[in-house]
PDB file of C-alpha atoms in Angstrom:
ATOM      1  CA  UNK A 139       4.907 -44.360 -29.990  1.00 88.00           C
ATOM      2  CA  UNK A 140       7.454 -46.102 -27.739  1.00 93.00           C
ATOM      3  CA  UNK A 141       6.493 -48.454 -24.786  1.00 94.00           C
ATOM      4  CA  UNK A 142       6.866 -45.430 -22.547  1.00 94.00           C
ATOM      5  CA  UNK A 143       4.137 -43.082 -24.364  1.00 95.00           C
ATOM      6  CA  UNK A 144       1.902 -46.100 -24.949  1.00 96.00           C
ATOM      7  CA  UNK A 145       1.528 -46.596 -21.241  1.00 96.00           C
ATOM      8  CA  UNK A 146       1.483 -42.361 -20.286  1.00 97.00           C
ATOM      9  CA  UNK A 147      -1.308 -42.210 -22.846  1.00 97.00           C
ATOM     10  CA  UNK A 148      -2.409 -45.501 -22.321  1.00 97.00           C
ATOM     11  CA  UNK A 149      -6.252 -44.274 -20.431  1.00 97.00           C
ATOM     12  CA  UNK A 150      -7.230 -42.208 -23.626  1.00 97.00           C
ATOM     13  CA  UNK A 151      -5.819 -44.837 -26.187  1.00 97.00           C
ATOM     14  CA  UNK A 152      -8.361 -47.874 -25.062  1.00 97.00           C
ATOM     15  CA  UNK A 153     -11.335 -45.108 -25.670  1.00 97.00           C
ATOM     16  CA  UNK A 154     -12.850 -46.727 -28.786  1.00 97.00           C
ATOM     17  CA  UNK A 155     -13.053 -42.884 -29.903  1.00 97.00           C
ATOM     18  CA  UNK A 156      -9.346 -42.376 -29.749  1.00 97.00           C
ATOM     19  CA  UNK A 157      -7.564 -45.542 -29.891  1.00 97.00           C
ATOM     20  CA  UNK A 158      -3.806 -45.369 -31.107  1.00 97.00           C
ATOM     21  CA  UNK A 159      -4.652 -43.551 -34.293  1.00 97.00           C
ATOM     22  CA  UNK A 160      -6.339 -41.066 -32.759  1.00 97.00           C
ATOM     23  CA  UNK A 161      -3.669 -40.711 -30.252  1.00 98.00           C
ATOM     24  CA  UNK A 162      -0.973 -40.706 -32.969  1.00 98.00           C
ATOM     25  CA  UNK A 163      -2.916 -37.493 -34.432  1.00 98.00           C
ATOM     26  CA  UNK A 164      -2.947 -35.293 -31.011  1.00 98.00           C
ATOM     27  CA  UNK A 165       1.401 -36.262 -30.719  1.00 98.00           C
ATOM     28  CA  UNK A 166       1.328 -35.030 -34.431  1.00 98.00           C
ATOM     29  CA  UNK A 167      -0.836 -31.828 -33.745  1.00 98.00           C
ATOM     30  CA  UNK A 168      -0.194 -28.114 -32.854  1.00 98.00           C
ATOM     31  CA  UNK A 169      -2.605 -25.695 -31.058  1.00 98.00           C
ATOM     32  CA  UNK A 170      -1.797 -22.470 -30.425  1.00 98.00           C
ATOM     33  CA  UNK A 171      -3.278 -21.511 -26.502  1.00 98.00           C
ATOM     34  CA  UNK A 172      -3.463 -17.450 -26.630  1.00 98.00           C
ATOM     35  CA  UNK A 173      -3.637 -16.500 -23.112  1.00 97.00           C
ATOM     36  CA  UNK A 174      -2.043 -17.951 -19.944  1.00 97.00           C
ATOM     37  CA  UNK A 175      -4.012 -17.174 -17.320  1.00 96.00           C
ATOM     38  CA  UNK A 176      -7.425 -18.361 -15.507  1.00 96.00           C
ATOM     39  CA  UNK A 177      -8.554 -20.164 -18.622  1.00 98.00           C
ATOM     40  CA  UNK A 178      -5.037 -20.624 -20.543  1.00 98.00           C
ATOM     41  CA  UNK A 179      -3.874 -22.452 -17.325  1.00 98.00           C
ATOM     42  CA  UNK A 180      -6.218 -25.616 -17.278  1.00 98.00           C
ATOM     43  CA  UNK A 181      -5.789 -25.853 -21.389  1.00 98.00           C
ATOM     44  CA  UNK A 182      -2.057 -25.637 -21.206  1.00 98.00           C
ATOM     45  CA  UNK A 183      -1.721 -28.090 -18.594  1.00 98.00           C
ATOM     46  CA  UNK A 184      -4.430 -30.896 -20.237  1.00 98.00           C
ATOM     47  CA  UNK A 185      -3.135 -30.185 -23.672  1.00 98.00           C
ATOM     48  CA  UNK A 186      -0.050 -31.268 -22.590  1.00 98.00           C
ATOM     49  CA  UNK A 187      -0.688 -33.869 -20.555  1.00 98.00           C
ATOM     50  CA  UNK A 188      -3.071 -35.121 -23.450  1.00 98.00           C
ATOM     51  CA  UNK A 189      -0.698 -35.575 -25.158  1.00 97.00           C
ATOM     52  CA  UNK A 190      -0.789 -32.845 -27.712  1.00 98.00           C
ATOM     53  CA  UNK A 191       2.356 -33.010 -29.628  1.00 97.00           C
ATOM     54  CA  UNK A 192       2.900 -29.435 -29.931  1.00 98.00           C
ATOM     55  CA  UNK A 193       1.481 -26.514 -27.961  1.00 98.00           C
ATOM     56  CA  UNK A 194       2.167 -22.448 -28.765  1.00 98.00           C
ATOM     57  CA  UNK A 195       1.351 -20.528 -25.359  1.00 98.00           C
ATOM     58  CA  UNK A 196       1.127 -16.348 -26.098  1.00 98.00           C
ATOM     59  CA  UNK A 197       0.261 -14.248 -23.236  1.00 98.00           C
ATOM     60  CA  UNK A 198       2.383 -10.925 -22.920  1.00 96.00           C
ATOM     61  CA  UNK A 199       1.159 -10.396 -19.056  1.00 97.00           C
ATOM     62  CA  UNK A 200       3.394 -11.285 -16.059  1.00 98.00           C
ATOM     63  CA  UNK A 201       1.770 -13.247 -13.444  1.00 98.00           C
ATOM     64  CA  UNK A 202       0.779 -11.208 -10.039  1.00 97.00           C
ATOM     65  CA  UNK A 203       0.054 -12.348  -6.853  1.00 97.00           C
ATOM     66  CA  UNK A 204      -4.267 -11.626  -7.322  1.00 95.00           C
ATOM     67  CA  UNK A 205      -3.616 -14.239 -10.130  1.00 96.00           C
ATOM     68  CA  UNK A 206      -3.251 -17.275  -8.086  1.00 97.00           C
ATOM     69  CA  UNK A 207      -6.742 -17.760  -6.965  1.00 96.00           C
ATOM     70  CA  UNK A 208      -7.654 -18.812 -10.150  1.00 96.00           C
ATOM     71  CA  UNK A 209      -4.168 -19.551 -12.507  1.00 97.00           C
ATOM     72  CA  UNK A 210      -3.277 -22.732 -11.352  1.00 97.00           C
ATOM     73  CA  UNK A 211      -0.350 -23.148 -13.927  1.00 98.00           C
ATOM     74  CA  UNK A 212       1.859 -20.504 -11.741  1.00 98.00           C
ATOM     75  CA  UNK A 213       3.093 -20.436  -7.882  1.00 97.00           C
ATOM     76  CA  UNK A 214       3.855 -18.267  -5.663  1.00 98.00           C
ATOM     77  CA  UNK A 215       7.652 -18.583  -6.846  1.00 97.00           C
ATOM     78  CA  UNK A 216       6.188 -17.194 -10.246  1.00 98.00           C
ATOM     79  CA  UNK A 217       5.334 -13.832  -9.184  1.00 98.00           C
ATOM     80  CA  UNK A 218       6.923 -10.970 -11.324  1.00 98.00           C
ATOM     81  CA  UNK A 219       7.964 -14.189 -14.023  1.00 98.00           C
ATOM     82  CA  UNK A 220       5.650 -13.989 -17.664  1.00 98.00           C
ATOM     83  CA  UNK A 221       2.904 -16.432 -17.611  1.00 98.00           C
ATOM     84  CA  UNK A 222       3.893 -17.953 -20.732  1.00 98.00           C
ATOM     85  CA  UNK A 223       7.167 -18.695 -19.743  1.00 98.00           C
ATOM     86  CA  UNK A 224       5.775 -19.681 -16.149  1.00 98.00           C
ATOM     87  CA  UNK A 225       2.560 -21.750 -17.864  1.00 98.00           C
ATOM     88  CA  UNK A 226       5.113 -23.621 -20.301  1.00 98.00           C
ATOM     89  CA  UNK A 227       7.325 -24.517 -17.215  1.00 98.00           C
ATOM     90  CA  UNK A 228       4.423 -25.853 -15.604  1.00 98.00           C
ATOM     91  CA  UNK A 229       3.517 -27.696 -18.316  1.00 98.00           C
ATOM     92  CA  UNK A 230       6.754 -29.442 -19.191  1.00 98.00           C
ATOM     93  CA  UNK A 231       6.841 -30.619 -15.759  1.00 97.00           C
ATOM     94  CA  UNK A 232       3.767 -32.532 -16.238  1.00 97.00           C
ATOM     95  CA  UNK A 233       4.856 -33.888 -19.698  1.00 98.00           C
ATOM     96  CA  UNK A 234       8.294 -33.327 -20.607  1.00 97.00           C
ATOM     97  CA  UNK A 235       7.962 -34.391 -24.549  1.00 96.00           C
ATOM     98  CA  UNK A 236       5.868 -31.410 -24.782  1.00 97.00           C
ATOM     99  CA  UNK A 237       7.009 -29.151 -27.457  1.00 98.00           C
ATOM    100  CA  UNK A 238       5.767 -25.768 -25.974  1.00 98.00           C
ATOM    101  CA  UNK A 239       6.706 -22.602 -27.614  1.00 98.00           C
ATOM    102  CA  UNK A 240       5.939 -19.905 -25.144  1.00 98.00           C
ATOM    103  CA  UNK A 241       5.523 -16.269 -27.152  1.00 98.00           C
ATOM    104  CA  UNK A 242       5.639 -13.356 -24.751  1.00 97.00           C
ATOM    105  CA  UNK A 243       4.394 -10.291 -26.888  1.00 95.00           C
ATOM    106  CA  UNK A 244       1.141  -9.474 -27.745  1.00 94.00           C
ATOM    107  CA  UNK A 245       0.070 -11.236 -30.759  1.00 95.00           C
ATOM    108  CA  UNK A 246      -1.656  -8.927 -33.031  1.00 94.00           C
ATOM    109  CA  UNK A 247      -1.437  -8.217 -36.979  1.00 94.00           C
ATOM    110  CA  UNK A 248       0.699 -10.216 -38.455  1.00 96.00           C
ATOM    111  CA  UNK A 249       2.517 -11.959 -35.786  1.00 97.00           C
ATOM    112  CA  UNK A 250      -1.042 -13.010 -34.982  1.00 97.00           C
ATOM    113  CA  UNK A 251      -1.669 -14.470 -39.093  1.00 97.00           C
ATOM    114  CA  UNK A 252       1.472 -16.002 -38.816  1.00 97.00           C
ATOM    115  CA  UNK A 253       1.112 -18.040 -35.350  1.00 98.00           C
ATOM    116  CA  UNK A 254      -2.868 -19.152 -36.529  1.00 98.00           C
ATOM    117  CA  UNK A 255      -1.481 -20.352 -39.809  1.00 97.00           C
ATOM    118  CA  UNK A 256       0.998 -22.332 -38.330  1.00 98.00           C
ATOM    119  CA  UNK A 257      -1.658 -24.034 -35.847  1.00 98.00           C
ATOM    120  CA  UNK A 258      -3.765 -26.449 -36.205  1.00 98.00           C
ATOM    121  CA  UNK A 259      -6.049 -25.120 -33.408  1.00 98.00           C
ATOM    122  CA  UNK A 260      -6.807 -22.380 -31.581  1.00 98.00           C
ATOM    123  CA  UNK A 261      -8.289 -21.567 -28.222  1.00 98.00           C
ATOM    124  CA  UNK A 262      -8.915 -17.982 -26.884  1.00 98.00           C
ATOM    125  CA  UNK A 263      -7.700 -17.842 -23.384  1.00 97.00           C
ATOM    126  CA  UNK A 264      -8.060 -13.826 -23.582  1.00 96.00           C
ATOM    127  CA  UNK A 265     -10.131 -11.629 -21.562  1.00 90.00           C
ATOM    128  CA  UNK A 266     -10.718  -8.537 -23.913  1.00 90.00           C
ATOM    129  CA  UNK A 267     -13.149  -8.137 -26.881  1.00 90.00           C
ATOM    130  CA  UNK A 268     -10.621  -6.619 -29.020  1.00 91.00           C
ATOM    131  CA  UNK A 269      -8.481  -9.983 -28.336  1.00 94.00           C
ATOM    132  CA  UNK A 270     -11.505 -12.104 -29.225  1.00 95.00           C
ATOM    133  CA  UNK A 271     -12.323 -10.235 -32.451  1.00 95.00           C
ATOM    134  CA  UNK A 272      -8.800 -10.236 -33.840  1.00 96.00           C
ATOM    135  CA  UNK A 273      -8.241 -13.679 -33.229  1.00 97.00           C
ATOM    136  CA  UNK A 274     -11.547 -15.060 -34.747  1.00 97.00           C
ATOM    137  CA  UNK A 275     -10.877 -13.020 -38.053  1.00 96.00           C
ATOM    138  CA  UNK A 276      -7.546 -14.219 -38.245  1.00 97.00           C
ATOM    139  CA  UNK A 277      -8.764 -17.838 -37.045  1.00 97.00           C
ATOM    140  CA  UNK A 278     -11.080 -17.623 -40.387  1.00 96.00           C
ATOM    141  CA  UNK A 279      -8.581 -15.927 -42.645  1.00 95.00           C
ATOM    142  CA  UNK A 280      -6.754 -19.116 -42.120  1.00 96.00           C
ATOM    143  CA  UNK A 281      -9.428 -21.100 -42.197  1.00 96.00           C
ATOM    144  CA  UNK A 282      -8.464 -23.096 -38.186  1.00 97.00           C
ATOM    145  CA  UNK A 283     -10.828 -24.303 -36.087  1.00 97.00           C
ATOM    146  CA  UNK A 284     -11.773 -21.871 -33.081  1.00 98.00           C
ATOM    147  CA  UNK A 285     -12.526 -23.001 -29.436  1.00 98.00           C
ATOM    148  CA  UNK A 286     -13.327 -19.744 -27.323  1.00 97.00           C
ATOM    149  CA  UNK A 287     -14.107 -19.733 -23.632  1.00 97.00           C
ATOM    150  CA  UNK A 288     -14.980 -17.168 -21.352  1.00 96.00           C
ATOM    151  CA  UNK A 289     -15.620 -16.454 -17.731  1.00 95.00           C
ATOM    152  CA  UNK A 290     -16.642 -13.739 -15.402  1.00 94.00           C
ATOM    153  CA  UNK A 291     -18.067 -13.777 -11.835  1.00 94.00           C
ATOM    154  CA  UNK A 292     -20.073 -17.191 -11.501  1.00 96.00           C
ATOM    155  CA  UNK A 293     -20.751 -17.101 -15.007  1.00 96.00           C
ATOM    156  CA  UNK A 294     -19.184 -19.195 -18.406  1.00 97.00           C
ATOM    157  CA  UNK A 295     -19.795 -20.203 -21.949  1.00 97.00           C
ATOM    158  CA  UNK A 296     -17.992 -21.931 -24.678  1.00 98.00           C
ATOM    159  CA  UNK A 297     -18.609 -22.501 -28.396  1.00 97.00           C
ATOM    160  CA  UNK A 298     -16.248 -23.583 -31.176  1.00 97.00           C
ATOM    161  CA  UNK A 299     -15.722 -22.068 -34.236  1.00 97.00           C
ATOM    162  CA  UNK A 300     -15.108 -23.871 -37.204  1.00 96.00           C
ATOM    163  CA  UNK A 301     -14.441 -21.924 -40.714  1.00 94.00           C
ATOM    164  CA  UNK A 302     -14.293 -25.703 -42.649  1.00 93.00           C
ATOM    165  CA  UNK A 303     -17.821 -26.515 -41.403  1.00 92.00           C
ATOM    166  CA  UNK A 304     -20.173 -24.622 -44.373  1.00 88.00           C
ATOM    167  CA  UNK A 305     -22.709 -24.354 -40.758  1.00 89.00           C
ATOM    168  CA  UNK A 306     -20.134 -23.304 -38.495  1.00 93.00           C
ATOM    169  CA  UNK A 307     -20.681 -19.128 -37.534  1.00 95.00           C
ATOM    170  CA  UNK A 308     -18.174 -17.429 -36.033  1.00 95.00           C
ATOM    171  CA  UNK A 309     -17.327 -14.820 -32.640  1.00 96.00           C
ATOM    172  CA  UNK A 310     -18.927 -11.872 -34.800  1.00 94.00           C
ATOM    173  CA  UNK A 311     -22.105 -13.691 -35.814  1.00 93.00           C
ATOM    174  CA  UNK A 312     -22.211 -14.638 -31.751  1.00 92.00           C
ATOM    175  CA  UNK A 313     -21.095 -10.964 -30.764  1.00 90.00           C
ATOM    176  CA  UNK A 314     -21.359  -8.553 -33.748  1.00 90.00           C
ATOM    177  CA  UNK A 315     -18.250  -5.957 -33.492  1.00 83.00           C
ATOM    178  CA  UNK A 316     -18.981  -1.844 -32.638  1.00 73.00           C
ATOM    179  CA  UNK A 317     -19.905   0.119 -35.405  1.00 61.00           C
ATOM    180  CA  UNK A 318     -16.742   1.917 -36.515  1.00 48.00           C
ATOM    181  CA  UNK A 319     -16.037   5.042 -34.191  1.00 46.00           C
ATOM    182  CA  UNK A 320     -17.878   3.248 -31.349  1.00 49.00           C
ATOM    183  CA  UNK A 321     -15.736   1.523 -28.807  1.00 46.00           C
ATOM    184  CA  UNK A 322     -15.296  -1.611 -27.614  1.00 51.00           C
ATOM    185  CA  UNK A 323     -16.102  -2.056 -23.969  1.00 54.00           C
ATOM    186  CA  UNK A 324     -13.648  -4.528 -21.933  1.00 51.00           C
ATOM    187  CA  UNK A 325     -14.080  -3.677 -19.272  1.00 51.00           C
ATOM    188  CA  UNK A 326     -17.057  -5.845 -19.289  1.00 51.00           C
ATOM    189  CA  UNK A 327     -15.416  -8.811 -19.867  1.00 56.00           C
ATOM    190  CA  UNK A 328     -12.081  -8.122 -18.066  1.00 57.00           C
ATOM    191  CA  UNK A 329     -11.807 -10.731 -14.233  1.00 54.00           C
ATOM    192  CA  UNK A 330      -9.505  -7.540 -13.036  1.00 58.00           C
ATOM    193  CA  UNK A 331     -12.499  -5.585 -12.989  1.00 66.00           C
ATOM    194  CA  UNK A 332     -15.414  -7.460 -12.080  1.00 77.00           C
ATOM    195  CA  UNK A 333     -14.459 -10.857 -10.164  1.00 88.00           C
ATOM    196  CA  UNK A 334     -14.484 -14.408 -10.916  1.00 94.00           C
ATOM    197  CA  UNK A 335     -15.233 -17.454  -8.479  1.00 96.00           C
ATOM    198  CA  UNK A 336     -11.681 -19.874  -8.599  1.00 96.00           C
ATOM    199  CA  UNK A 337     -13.521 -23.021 -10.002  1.00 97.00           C
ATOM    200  CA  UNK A 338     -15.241 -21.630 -13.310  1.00 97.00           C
ATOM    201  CA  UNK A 339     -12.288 -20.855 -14.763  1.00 97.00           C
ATOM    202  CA  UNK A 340     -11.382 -24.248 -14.342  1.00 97.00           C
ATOM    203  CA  UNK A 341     -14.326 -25.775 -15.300  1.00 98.00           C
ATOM    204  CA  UNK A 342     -14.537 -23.743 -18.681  1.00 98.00           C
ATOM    205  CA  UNK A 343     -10.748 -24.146 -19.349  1.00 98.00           C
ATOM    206  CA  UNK A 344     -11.422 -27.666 -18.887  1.00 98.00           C
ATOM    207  CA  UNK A 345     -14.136 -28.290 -21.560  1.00 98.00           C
ATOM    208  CA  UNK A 346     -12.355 -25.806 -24.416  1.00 98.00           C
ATOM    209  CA  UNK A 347      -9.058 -28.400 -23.511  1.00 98.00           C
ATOM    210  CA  UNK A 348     -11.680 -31.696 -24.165  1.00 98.00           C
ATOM    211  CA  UNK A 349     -13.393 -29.822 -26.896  1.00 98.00           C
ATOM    212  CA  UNK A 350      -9.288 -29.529 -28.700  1.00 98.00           C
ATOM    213  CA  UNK A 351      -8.510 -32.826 -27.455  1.00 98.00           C
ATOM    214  CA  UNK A 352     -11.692 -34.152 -29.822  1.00 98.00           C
ATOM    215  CA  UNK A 353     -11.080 -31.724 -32.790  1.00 97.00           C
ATOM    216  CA  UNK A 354      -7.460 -32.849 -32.678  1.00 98.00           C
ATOM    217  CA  UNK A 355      -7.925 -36.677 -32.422  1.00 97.00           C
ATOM    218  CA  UNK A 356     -11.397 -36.841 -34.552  1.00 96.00           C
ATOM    219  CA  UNK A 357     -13.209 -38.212 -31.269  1.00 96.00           C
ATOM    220  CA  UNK A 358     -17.123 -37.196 -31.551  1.00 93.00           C
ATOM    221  CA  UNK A 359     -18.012 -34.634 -32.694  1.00 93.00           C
ATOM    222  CA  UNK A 360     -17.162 -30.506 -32.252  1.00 92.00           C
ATOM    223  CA  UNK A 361     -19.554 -28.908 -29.933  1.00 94.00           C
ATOM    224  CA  UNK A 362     -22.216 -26.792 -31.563  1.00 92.00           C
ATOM    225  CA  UNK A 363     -23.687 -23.665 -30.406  1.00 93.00           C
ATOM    226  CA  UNK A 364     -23.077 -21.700 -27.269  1.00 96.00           C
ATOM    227  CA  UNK A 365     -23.003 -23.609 -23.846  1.00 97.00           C
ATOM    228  CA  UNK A 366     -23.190 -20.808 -21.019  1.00 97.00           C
ATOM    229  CA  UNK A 367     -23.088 -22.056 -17.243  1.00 98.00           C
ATOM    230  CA  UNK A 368     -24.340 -20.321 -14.200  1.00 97.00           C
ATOM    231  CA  UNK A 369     -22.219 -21.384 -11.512  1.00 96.00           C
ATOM    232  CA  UNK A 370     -24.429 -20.309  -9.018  1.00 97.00           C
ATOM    233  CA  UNK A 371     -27.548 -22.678  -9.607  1.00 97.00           C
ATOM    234  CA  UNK A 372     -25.496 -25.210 -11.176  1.00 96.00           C
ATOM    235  CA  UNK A 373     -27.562 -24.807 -14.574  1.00 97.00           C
ATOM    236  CA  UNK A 374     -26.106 -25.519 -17.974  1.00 97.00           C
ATOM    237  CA  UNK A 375     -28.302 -23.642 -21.341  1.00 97.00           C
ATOM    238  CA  UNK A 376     -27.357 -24.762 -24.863  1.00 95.00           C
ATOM    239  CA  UNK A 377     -28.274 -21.929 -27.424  1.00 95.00           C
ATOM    240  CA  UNK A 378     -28.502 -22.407 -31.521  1.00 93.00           C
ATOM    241  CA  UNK A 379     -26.077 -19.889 -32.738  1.00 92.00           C
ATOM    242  CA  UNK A 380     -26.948 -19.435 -36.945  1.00 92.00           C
ATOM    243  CA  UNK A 381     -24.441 -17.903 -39.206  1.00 92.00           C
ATOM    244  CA  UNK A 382     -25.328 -14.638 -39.705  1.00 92.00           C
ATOM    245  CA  UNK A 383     -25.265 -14.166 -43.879  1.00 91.00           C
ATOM    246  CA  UNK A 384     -24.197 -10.372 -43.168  1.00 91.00           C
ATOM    247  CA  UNK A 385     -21.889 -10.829 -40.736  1.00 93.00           C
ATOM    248  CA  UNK A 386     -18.276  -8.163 -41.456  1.00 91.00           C
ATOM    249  CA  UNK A 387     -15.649 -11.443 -40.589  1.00 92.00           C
ATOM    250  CA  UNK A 388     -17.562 -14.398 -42.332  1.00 91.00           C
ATOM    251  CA  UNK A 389     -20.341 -13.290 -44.081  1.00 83.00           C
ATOM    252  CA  UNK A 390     -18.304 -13.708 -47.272  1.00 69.00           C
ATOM    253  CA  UNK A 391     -17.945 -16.953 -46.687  1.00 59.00           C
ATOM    254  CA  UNK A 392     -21.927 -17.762 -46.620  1.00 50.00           C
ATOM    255  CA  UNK A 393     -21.993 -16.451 -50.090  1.00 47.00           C
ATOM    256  CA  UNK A 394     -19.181 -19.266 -51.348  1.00 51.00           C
ATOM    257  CA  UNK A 395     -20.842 -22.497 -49.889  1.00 48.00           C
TER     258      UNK A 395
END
C-alpha cells in the first residue's frame, strides 16, 4: 500500500482485527456481488469503499424509477441504464482503485460455475428462490464461502454459508428445494410484489457487506446461524441452523467429513 491507501483505509487498519495484513488481504480479494439492487446496492458500495480489491457485480435488470426508494447505488439520471453498469459507476466514484467487473446477463449454468470459481466470495443480492438455489449449489460445487441476505416488507435475515467449515449447512438445509414437478414460488420473496420499507434493505445489505469484509480480512469470526430482524419492533432472533445429513446440494458432503 502507498501513503495514499494507507490513509483511505487508514480507520479499518488500526482495528487490532484487521491491521495492515488484514487490510492487504481485502486489496488482494475478489467477491462476486450477484444482484444490484436494494441489497446489492449497500454491498457494492461498502465493498468498495472497504477496500475490497476486486468486486464482480451481475444483475441483468435495468434500474426503474420504483427502484429508488430503496437502491441507493442509482439516481434518478440512471433510469432505463443496467444496474450493474449504474451500481459499478457508483461505486468507482466512491473508490476509484476499485476493480469492478459489472456482468449484465443472467448468470446461470455455467457462466454462473465459472464467475463463483473465480471468486473468493459470494453474496446473494437476488430476490428469487430459483436465484438463491442455483447460486448456493454452485457456491458449494466450488467450495466459496456464501453470505445470503434477504428482505421483504419490514422483515430480514442473513446467514453465511461456508462449504470449508465441516459445520457449516447450506441455503437447502435452511430452505429445502420443491420436490421435482412442484414449483418454486417467488413470488413470495420478490419486493415487486409484496413491498419493502427503504431502510431494511440497507440495514441487511449492510451486515452481509461487514460479514465479507470479516471473511475476507480474517477479522472474528463468520456469523453462524440465521439472524432474522423484524423491523417493526426493532427485535433481532438468532436461530441454530444444523446441516441437514440428507440434504440434495450438501448432504454429500456430511458423508466426507
Amino acid at each position: 500500500m502507498n501513503d495514499q491507501a494507507l490513509l483511505r483505509y487508514s480507520r479499518q487498519i488500526m482495528l487490532d482485527p484487521i491491521e495492515i495484513e488484514g487490510q492487504e488481504r481485502l486489496l488482494a480479494s475478489h467477491a462476486l456481488v450477484i444482484g444490484a439492487g436494494g441489497l446489492g446496492s449497500p454491498v457494492a458500495l461498502y465493498l468498495a469503499a472497504a477496500g475490497v480489491g476486486r468486486l464482480t457485480l451481475a444483475d441483468d435488470d435495468a434500474v426503474e424509477l420504483s427502484n429508488l426508494q430503496r437502491q441507493v447505488a442509482h439516481g434518478q439520471a440512471d433510469i432505463g441504464r443496467l444496474k450493474a453498469e449504474s451500481a459499478r459507476d457508483a461505486a468507482l466514484a466512491l473508490n476509484p482503485d476499485c476493480r469492478i467487473t459489472a456482468v449484465t446477463e443472467r448468470l446461470d449454468g455455467e457462466a454462473l460455475a465459472l464467475a463463483v470459481q473465480a471468486a473468493d466470495l459470494v453474496l446473494d443480492c437476488t430476490d428469487r428462490f430459483a436465484s438463491r438455489y442455483a447460486i448456493n449449489a454452485a457456491c458449494q460445487a466450488e467450495g466459496r464461502p456464501l453470505v445470503s441476505g434477504a428482505a421483504i416488507r419490514f422483515g430480514g435475515q442473513l446467514a453465511v454459508f461456508d462449504p470449508r467449515d465441516p459445520e457449516s449447512p447450506c441455503y437447502a438445509c435452511l430452505y429445502p428445494p420443491s420436490k421435482p414437478g412442484e414449483p418454486v414460488d417467488d413470488e413470495e420473496l420478490r419486493c415487486a410484489e409484496n413491498g419493502v420499507v427503504a431502510p431494511l434493505v440497507g440495514l441487511i445489505g449492510s451486515f452481509q457487506a461487514l460479514e465479507a469484509v470479516k471473511l475476507l480480512s480474517g477479522a472474528g469470526s463468520a456469523h453462524q446461524g440465521l439472524s432474522t430482524f423484524d423491523g417493526l419492533t426493532g427485535e433481532w432472533r438468532r436461530f441454530r441452523v444444523p446441516r441437514d445429513p440428507a440434504c440434495p446440494v450438501c448432504g454429500q458432503r456430511c458423508g466426507q467429513d
